[in-house]
Structure formats: structure tokens, C-alpha cells
Amino acid sequence: MDQRYNNTLVNGIKIPSPDDKYRFVPMNIFPSEMLDRLEVIKALTPDMEGDAIGGTMNLVMKSAPDRFLLSANASGGYSTLFSSNSFTSFNHSGINKRSPAEIHGNSYVATPADFPLGNLDFSNKSHPVNSTMGLTIGDRFLNKKLGVILSASYQNIYKGAISDRLIPDAQPLPSPAANTLNPSDAYVRQYSTQTNRIGLQNKIDYIFNSKNKISLFNLYLHQNQYETRYTPDSVVGLNSSPTQATVTPEYRSQWQIQNIYNGTLQGDHQLSKRVKVDWSGVYSIAKQELPDQATDKWDEQVYYNAGKINQVVSTIPVGTSNAMTRRWRHNKTRTGPVMATWSINP
């Protein structure tokens, strides 16, 4: 089923989603080196929350090993897409994380000075290098009663996509020929996406005896995603001829920030042969920000050299579709339940 019908657990505890519409947690935000195993549960059992008719994914994170553990990894590479195409990036250092209304109040009348243009300053890179690094260290102390494990992960990935889009004509031909398209518009969209992720997790557990155990788990995930979308759209019928055409370029820069923190204190107690108590104290928070999503669009008149095919001689802004939009979006979800489960075996 669609992902909105599923939910995500970490060590059996439901965590909030950074998404502003759906409750699912994106799986690509979790570093694989922090994971011990992934449980996929299609049929919910009575001890689970019944709010996921599609299924539940339980991410069981690493626990302290029985003996000293030190593990490290690093890797690099690049996407072959950027062998023949440039990666387009933008300057995000001067982006305001709050809108003018948030800074000055809803009655404030914004001026052009409130909208810096750094995130519409685009540049091209060739062969950007992907990199990932991970480190895990853990051991047990005090006669194997105290266990400690710490994991850290860093990832910087460059991705891209080039797609063609056809828009159907609102008034199609009355009798179109077989297998003939009649679009009103056709254009290409080019995406350049850089994903930068940092993950930290640690777990401390203490085994009092074979019947009593407590543990403290902390998880912090931070992900930045910088996406550039470039859409060159040629309008054939407007001011066009064999030697010139009207082109409408559109650039969009988007910075998405996602944060997840989860702290869980758990206890398992076997009070007797028939009575068992499991309890959990949980604090979780998930945030997402899209500060100053900027879109810039304008018209250009492009002239071609008659002696060479599609060679651009000059571009002249004609200004019929000049438009710039700026958007700020952010949301936050917080949970902090305290749960206890009693199990009695007759």
C-alpha cells in the first residue's frame, strides 16, 4: 500500500515524521551502519498500535556487543550522469530561515531588500564526488553489566535527473491519427540534488541481573537537501521564425532541512514467573524547514546563426513572463509518551 498507510518504529517506539502532511518517516534519512536489523510487519499483533493498515517497519538499532568493537568505513564515487552534464548548485549561505512576516510581523510590507538573491546565483560543477563515512565503537564493562555503543555517520551524495514533460492539449484534434501526440507544450526539466546527512546514535544499558535491565537510547539525524530545478521551455508560436524563437527559462532553488531526535529510557523486569513489566519513557521531535524556496522565470528572444544549426548568437530578455516567487515552510511534531506493559502468564 502507499507509504502514508504505514508507520515507522525505532526499537519498537513510534517516532514522529518530519513531513508536514504524512506520518511516514523517510527511510533514506537512517544510516545503514547504525542498524542492527529491519523488521517488516505486515500483520499487526495485539500489542501494537493499530494505526498502520499497510504495515509497520521497526528499525532495531545496534546494541552494545559482548566484546570490544571498532568498525570504520569510507567510500567515494560519482554519478555518470554528470560526466556529460554539469551539476548545478546555488549559494545557500545567505538564505533567511524566517520570512519577512515572521521577522517583522504580519502587518509588515516587504521590500526588495528583504529578499536576497544569493540563492538565485547558480554555478556549475563537473564530476562532483560522492562520499560516505561511518564509525562504530562499543564495549561492555563492570563484568559485562554495563554496555556502551556509539555510532556516527556522514554522507554527501550528488544526484540528478533529466526528464521530458508533455502537456496534453485542452482542445485536441477532432480525429487524431493513430499513435499521434497532440501536446500543447513540451519541455525538459533538469534536477541537480545534493544530499548532506549526519547521524549520531548511542545506547547505554545496564543488566542488574537476569531479570532486570534498563537502557537509555539517543538518536539524532540531520539532513540538508539542496535541489536546483532548471526548466528551459521554448514557445514555438510566440515571436518565432526559422532564425529566432522565444524561450522561457525557469530556475528554482530549494533547501530542505530535516531533523529527528529520539530519546528513549526503557526497562524490562521479570517480577515473578508469571508477571513481567516493560516500561518506556520517550521524547521525540521531528522538524522540517524549507526556507526561502525561490523561483525565477523570464522570457528571452534567442537568435540563431543561419550558417550553423541552433547556434545561439544572442539572447535578449523580452520581459513578458518575468516572475519571481519566494516561499517559506516549516513544521514540527513532538511526542513524549510514557508507556508500561504488564504481561501475566497463567
Coordinates of C-alpha atoms in Angstrom, one line a residue:
M1 CA 0.0 0.0 0.0
D2 CA 1.0 3.6 -0.3
Q3 CA 3.5 4.8 2.3
R4 CA 1.1 7.1 4.0
Y5 CA -0.7 3.9 5.3
N6 CA 2.4 2.7 7.0
N7 CA 4.3 3.8 10.1
T8 CA 7.9 3.6 11.4
L9 CA 9.2 2.4 14.7
V10 CA 12.7 2.7 16.3
N11 CA 13.4 0.0 18.8
G12 CA 9.6 -0.7 18.9
I13 CA 8.8 3.0 19.6
K14 CA 6.8 5.1 17.1
I15 CA 8.6 8.3 16.2
P16 CA 7.2 11.4 14.6
S17 CA 7.6 12.3 11.0
P18 CA 9.3 15.5 9.7
D19 CA 6.8 15.6 6.8
D20 CA 4.1 18.2 7.1
K21 CA 1.3 16.1 5.6
Y22 CA 2.0 12.4 6.1
R23 CA 3.2 10.4 9.1
F24 CA 5.7 8.1 7.4
V25 CA 9.4 8.6 8.1
P26 CA 11.7 8.7 5.0
M27 CA 13.9 5.6 5.2
N28 CA 16.9 7.4 3.4
I29 CA 17.5 9.5 6.5
F30 CA 18.6 6.5 8.6
P31 CA 22.2 5.5 8.1
S32 CA 22.6 1.8 7.5
E33 CA 25.6 1.3 9.7
M34 CA 23.5 2.2 12.8
L35 CA 21.0 -0.5 12.0
D36 CA 21.2 -4.0 13.5
R37 CA 18.2 -5.3 11.6
L38 CA 15.0 -4.1 9.9
E39 CA 11.7 -5.8 10.8
V40 CA 8.8 -5.6 8.3
I41 CA 5.5 -6.4 10.0
K42 CA 2.6 -6.8 7.6
A43 CA 0.0 -8.2 10.1
L44 CA -0.1 -6.2 13.4
T45 CA -0.2 -8.1 16.6
P46 CA -2.5 -7.1 19.6
D47 CA 0.4 -5.4 21.5
M48 CA 1.0 -2.9 18.6
E49 CA -0.8 0.3 17.7
G50 CA -3.5 -0.3 15.1
D51 CA -2.9 2.9 13.0
A52 CA -1.0 1.3 10.2
I53 CA -3.2 -0.8 7.9
G54 CA -0.5 -1.2 5.4
G55 CA 2.2 -2.4 7.8
T56 CA 4.9 -1.4 10.2
M57 CA 8.7 -1.1 9.8
N58 CA 10.7 -1.5 13.0
L59 CA 14.3 -0.3 12.9
V60 CA 16.2 -2.1 15.6
M61 CA 19.4 -0.1 16.2
K62 CA 22.7 -1.6 17.3
S63 CA 23.2 -2.6 21.0
A64 CA 26.5 -2.9 22.9
P65 CA 28.5 -6.0 21.8
D66 CA 29.8 -8.7 24.2
R67 CA 33.4 -7.7 23.5
F68 CA 35.2 -4.6 22.2
L69 CA 34.1 -3.5 18.8
L70 CA 35.6 -0.9 16.5
S71 CA 34.3 -0.5 12.9
A72 CA 35.0 2.2 10.4
N73 CA 34.2 2.6 6.7
A74 CA 34.6 5.2 4.0
S75 CA 33.7 5.3 0.3
G76 CA 33.6 7.6 -2.6
G77 CA 32.3 7.8 -6.2
Y78 CA 30.4 9.8 -8.7
S79 CA 27.3 9.7 -10.8
T80 CA 27.9 9.0 -14.5
L81 CA 25.1 11.5 -15.3
F82 CA 27.5 14.3 -14.5
S83 CA 30.1 13.0 -17.0
S84 CA 28.2 14.7 -19.9
N85 CA 26.1 17.1 -17.8
S86 CA 27.1 19.7 -15.3
F87 CA 25.8 19.7 -11.7
T88 CA 24.0 23.0 -11.0
S89 CA 24.3 24.3 -7.5
F90 CA 23.3 27.6 -5.7
N91 CA 24.7 29.7 -2.9
H92 CA 22.7 28.9 0.3
S93 CA 24.9 30.7 2.9
G94 CA 22.8 33.9 3.0
I95 CA 19.4 32.3 3.0
N96 CA 17.0 33.7 5.6
K97 CA 15.4 30.9 7.5
R98 CA 12.5 33.1 8.5
S99 CA 10.2 35.0 6.2
P100 CA 9.8 38.8 6.5
A101 CA 6.4 38.3 8.1
E102 CA 8.0 36.1 10.8
I103 CA 10.7 38.6 11.5
H104 CA 8.7 41.8 11.4
G105 CA 5.1 40.7 11.9
N106 CA 2.2 40.0 9.6
S107 CA 1.4 43.7 9.0
Y108 CA 4.9 44.3 7.6
V109 CA 5.1 45.4 4.0
A110 CA 8.1 43.6 2.5
T111 CA 10.6 45.4 0.3
P112 CA 13.0 44.0 -2.3
A113 CA 15.8 44.3 0.2
D114 CA 14.1 41.5 2.3
F115 CA 14.7 39.0 -0.5
P116 CA 18.5 38.3 -1.0
L117 CA 19.4 36.9 -4.4
G118 CA 22.2 34.6 -3.3
N119 CA 20.0 31.5 -3.7
L120 CA 19.4 32.5 -7.4
D121 CA 23.1 32.7 -8.1
F122 CA 23.7 29.4 -9.8
S123 CA 27.0 27.8 -10.8
N124 CA 28.0 24.5 -12.5
K125 CA 30.3 21.8 -11.2
S126 CA 31.8 18.9 -13.2
H127 CA 32.2 15.4 -11.8
P128 CA 31.1 16.1 -8.1
V129 CA 32.4 13.4 -5.8
N130 CA 30.1 11.4 -3.5
S131 CA 31.4 10.4 -0.1
T132 CA 30.2 8.4 2.9
M133 CA 31.9 7.7 6.2
G134 CA 30.9 5.7 9.3
L135 CA 32.3 4.8 12.7
T136 CA 31.0 2.4 15.4
I137 CA 32.7 1.7 18.7
G138 CA 31.3 -0.3 21.7
D139 CA 32.2 -2.5 24.6
R140 CA 30.9 -3.9 27.9
F141 CA 32.3 -3.0 31.3
L142 CA 31.8 -3.9 35.0
N143 CA 31.7 -7.7 34.5
K144 CA 29.7 -7.3 31.3
K145 CA 26.8 -5.5 33.2
L146 CA 27.3 -2.0 31.6
G147 CA 27.2 -1.8 27.8
V148 CA 28.0 1.3 25.7
I149 CA 27.9 1.7 22.0
L150 CA 28.3 4.9 19.8
S151 CA 27.8 5.2 16.1
A152 CA 28.3 8.2 13.8
S153 CA 27.7 8.5 10.1
Y154 CA 28.3 11.2 7.4
Q155 CA 27.0 11.1 3.8
N156 CA 27.3 13.6 0.9
I157 CA 25.6 12.4 -2.3
Y158 CA 25.1 14.2 -5.6
K159 CA 22.1 13.0 -7.7
G160 CA 20.4 14.3 -10.8
A161 CA 17.7 13.6 -13.3
I162 CA 16.6 14.9 -16.7
S163 CA 13.0 14.3 -17.7
D164 CA 10.8 15.3 -20.6
R165 CA 7.3 16.5 -20.0
L166 CA 4.4 16.8 -22.4
I167 CA 1.2 18.7 -21.6
P168 CA -1.9 17.5 -23.4
D169 CA -3.8 20.0 -25.4
A170 CA -7.1 21.2 -23.8
Q171 CA -8.7 21.1 -27.3
P172 CA -7.2 18.0 -29.0
L173 CA -7.6 17.4 -32.7
P174 CA -11.1 16.0 -33.6
S175 CA -9.7 12.9 -35.4
P176 CA -6.1 12.4 -34.5
A177 CA -4.1 9.9 -36.4
A178 CA -3.2 6.6 -34.6
N179 CA -0.3 6.9 -32.2
T180 CA -0.1 10.7 -32.8
L181 CA 0.5 13.1 -29.9
N182 CA -1.1 16.5 -29.8
P183 CA 0.5 18.3 -26.8
S184 CA 0.1 21.9 -26.2
D185 CA 3.5 22.2 -24.6
A186 CA 6.7 20.2 -24.2
Y187 CA 9.7 21.0 -22.1
V188 CA 12.7 19.4 -20.3
R189 CA 13.3 19.5 -16.6
Q190 CA 16.8 19.1 -15.2
Y191 CA 17.3 18.3 -11.5
S192 CA 20.5 18.6 -9.5
T193 CA 20.3 17.4 -5.9
Q194 CA 22.9 17.4 -3.2
T195 CA 22.0 15.4 0.0
N196 CA 24.2 16.0 3.1
R197 CA 23.4 13.9 6.1
I198 CA 24.8 13.5 9.6
G199 CA 23.7 10.8 12.0
L200 CA 24.6 10.1 15.7
Q201 CA 23.3 7.4 18.0
N202 CA 24.3 5.9 21.3
K203 CA 22.9 3.3 23.6
I204 CA 23.8 2.6 27.3
D205 CA 22.3 -0.4 29.0
Y206 CA 22.8 -1.9 32.5
I207 CA 22.0 -5.5 33.4
F208 CA 21.3 -5.8 37.1
N209 CA 20.6 -9.5 36.9
S210 CA 18.9 -12.0 34.6
K211 CA 15.5 -10.5 35.5
N212 CA 16.1 -6.7 35.4
K213 CA 17.6 -4.5 32.8
I214 CA 17.4 -0.8 31.9
S215 CA 18.6 1.1 28.8
L216 CA 19.0 4.6 27.5
F217 CA 18.9 5.2 23.8
N218 CA 19.5 8.5 21.9
L219 CA 19.3 9.2 18.2
Y220 CA 19.9 12.4 16.2
L221 CA 19.6 12.7 12.5
H222 CA 20.2 15.9 10.5
Q223 CA 19.8 16.1 6.7
N224 CA 20.2 19.0 4.3
Q225 CA 19.0 18.6 0.7
Y226 CA 19.9 21.3 -1.9
E227 CA 17.9 21.0 -5.1
T228 CA 18.2 23.0 -8.3
R229 CA 15.5 22.7 -10.9
Y230 CA 16.1 24.1 -14.4
T231 CA 13.3 24.2 -17.0
P232 CA 14.1 25.6 -20.4
D233 CA 10.7 26.0 -22.2
S234 CA 10.6 27.1 -25.8
V235 CA 7.4 28.7 -27.1
V236 CA 7.3 28.0 -30.8
G237 CA 4.3 30.1 -31.7
L238 CA 5.3 33.3 -29.9
N239 CA 7.6 35.6 -31.8
S240 CA 9.2 32.7 -33.6
S241 CA 10.7 32.2 -37.0
P242 CA 13.3 30.0 -38.6
T243 CA 16.0 32.2 -37.2
Q244 CA 14.6 33.1 -33.8
A245 CA 12.4 31.7 -31.0
T246 CA 11.1 32.8 -27.6
V247 CA 12.5 30.7 -24.7
T248 CA 11.2 30.9 -21.1
P249 CA 13.9 29.6 -18.7
E250 CA 12.9 28.9 -15.2
Y251 CA 15.2 28.2 -12.2
R252 CA 14.1 27.0 -8.8
S253 CA 16.3 26.6 -5.7
Q254 CA 15.1 24.6 -2.7
W255 CA 16.8 23.9 0.6
Q256 CA 15.1 21.2 2.7
I257 CA 16.2 20.7 6.3
Q258 CA 15.0 17.7 8.2
N259 CA 15.8 16.9 11.9
I260 CA 14.8 13.9 14.0
Y261 CA 15.7 13.4 17.7
N262 CA 14.6 10.4 19.8
G263 CA 15.5 9.7 23.4
T264 CA 14.1 6.5 25.0
L265 CA 14.5 5.2 28.5
Q266 CA 13.3 1.6 28.8
G267 CA 13.1 -1.1 31.5
D268 CA 12.4 -4.8 31.4
H269 CA 11.6 -6.5 34.7
Q270 CA 10.6 -10.1 35.4
L271 CA 8.8 -9.7 38.7
S272 CA 7.9 -13.4 39.0
K273 CA 7.5 -16.5 36.9
R274 CA 4.1 -15.2 35.8
V275 CA 4.4 -11.4 35.9
K276 CA 6.6 -9.3 33.6
V277 CA 6.7 -5.5 33.3
D278 CA 8.1 -3.5 30.4
W279 CA 8.1 0.3 30.5
S280 CA 9.3 3.1 28.3
G281 CA 9.8 6.9 28.7
V282 CA 10.1 8.6 25.3
Y283 CA 10.8 12.1 24.0
S284 CA 10.8 12.6 20.2
I285 CA 10.8 15.6 18.0
A286 CA 10.8 15.9 14.2
K287 CA 11.2 19.2 12.2
Q288 CA 11.3 20.1 8.6
E289 CA 12.1 23.5 7.1
L290 CA 12.1 24.8 3.5
P291 CA 13.5 28.3 3.9
D292 CA 13.1 30.8 1.0
Q293 CA 12.2 28.5 -1.8
A294 CA 13.0 30.8 -4.8
T295 CA 11.7 30.5 -8.3
D296 CA 12.8 32.9 -11.1
K297 CA 11.2 32.9 -14.6
W298 CA 11.6 35.1 -17.6
D299 CA 11.3 35.3 -21.4
E300 CA 14.2 35.5 -23.8
Q301 CA 14.4 36.1 -27.6
V302 CA 17.0 33.7 -29.0
Y303 CA 18.6 34.3 -32.4
Y304 CA 20.3 31.5 -34.4
N305 CA 23.1 31.8 -36.9
A306 CA 21.8 30.8 -40.3
G307 CA 25.0 29.1 -41.2
K308 CA 25.1 26.7 -38.2
I309 CA 22.3 24.8 -36.7
N310 CA 20.9 26.0 -33.3
Q311 CA 23.9 28.2 -32.5
V312 CA 22.8 30.9 -30.2
V313 CA 24.1 34.3 -31.3
S314 CA 22.5 36.4 -28.6
T315 CA 19.7 36.4 -26.0
I316 CA 17.5 39.4 -25.3
P317 CA 15.1 39.5 -22.3
V318 CA 11.7 40.4 -23.6
G319 CA 10.0 40.5 -20.2
T320 CA 6.5 39.2 -20.9
S321 CA 6.7 36.5 -18.3
N322 CA 9.1 37.9 -15.7
A323 CA 8.1 36.4 -12.3
M324 CA 9.8 35.6 -9.1
T325 CA 8.2 33.7 -6.1
R326 CA 9.6 33.1 -2.6
R327 CA 8.1 30.7 -0.1
W328 CA 8.9 29.7 3.5
R329 CA 7.5 26.5 5.0
H330 CA 8.3 24.7 8.3
N331 CA 6.6 22.3 10.6
K332 CA 7.4 20.5 13.9
T333 CA 6.0 17.4 15.6
R334 CA 6.7 16.4 19.2
T335 CA 5.8 13.3 21.2
G336 CA 6.6 12.3 24.7
P337 CA 4.6 9.2 25.9
V338 CA 5.3 7.1 28.9
M339 CA 4.2 3.5 28.4
A340 CA 4.0 0.4 30.6
T341 CA 3.0 -3.1 29.7
W342 CA 2.1 -5.8 32.1
S343 CA 2.4 -9.5 31.0
I344 CA 0.8 -12.2 33.1
N345 CA 1.2 -15.8 32.2
P346 CA -1.5 -18.1 33.7

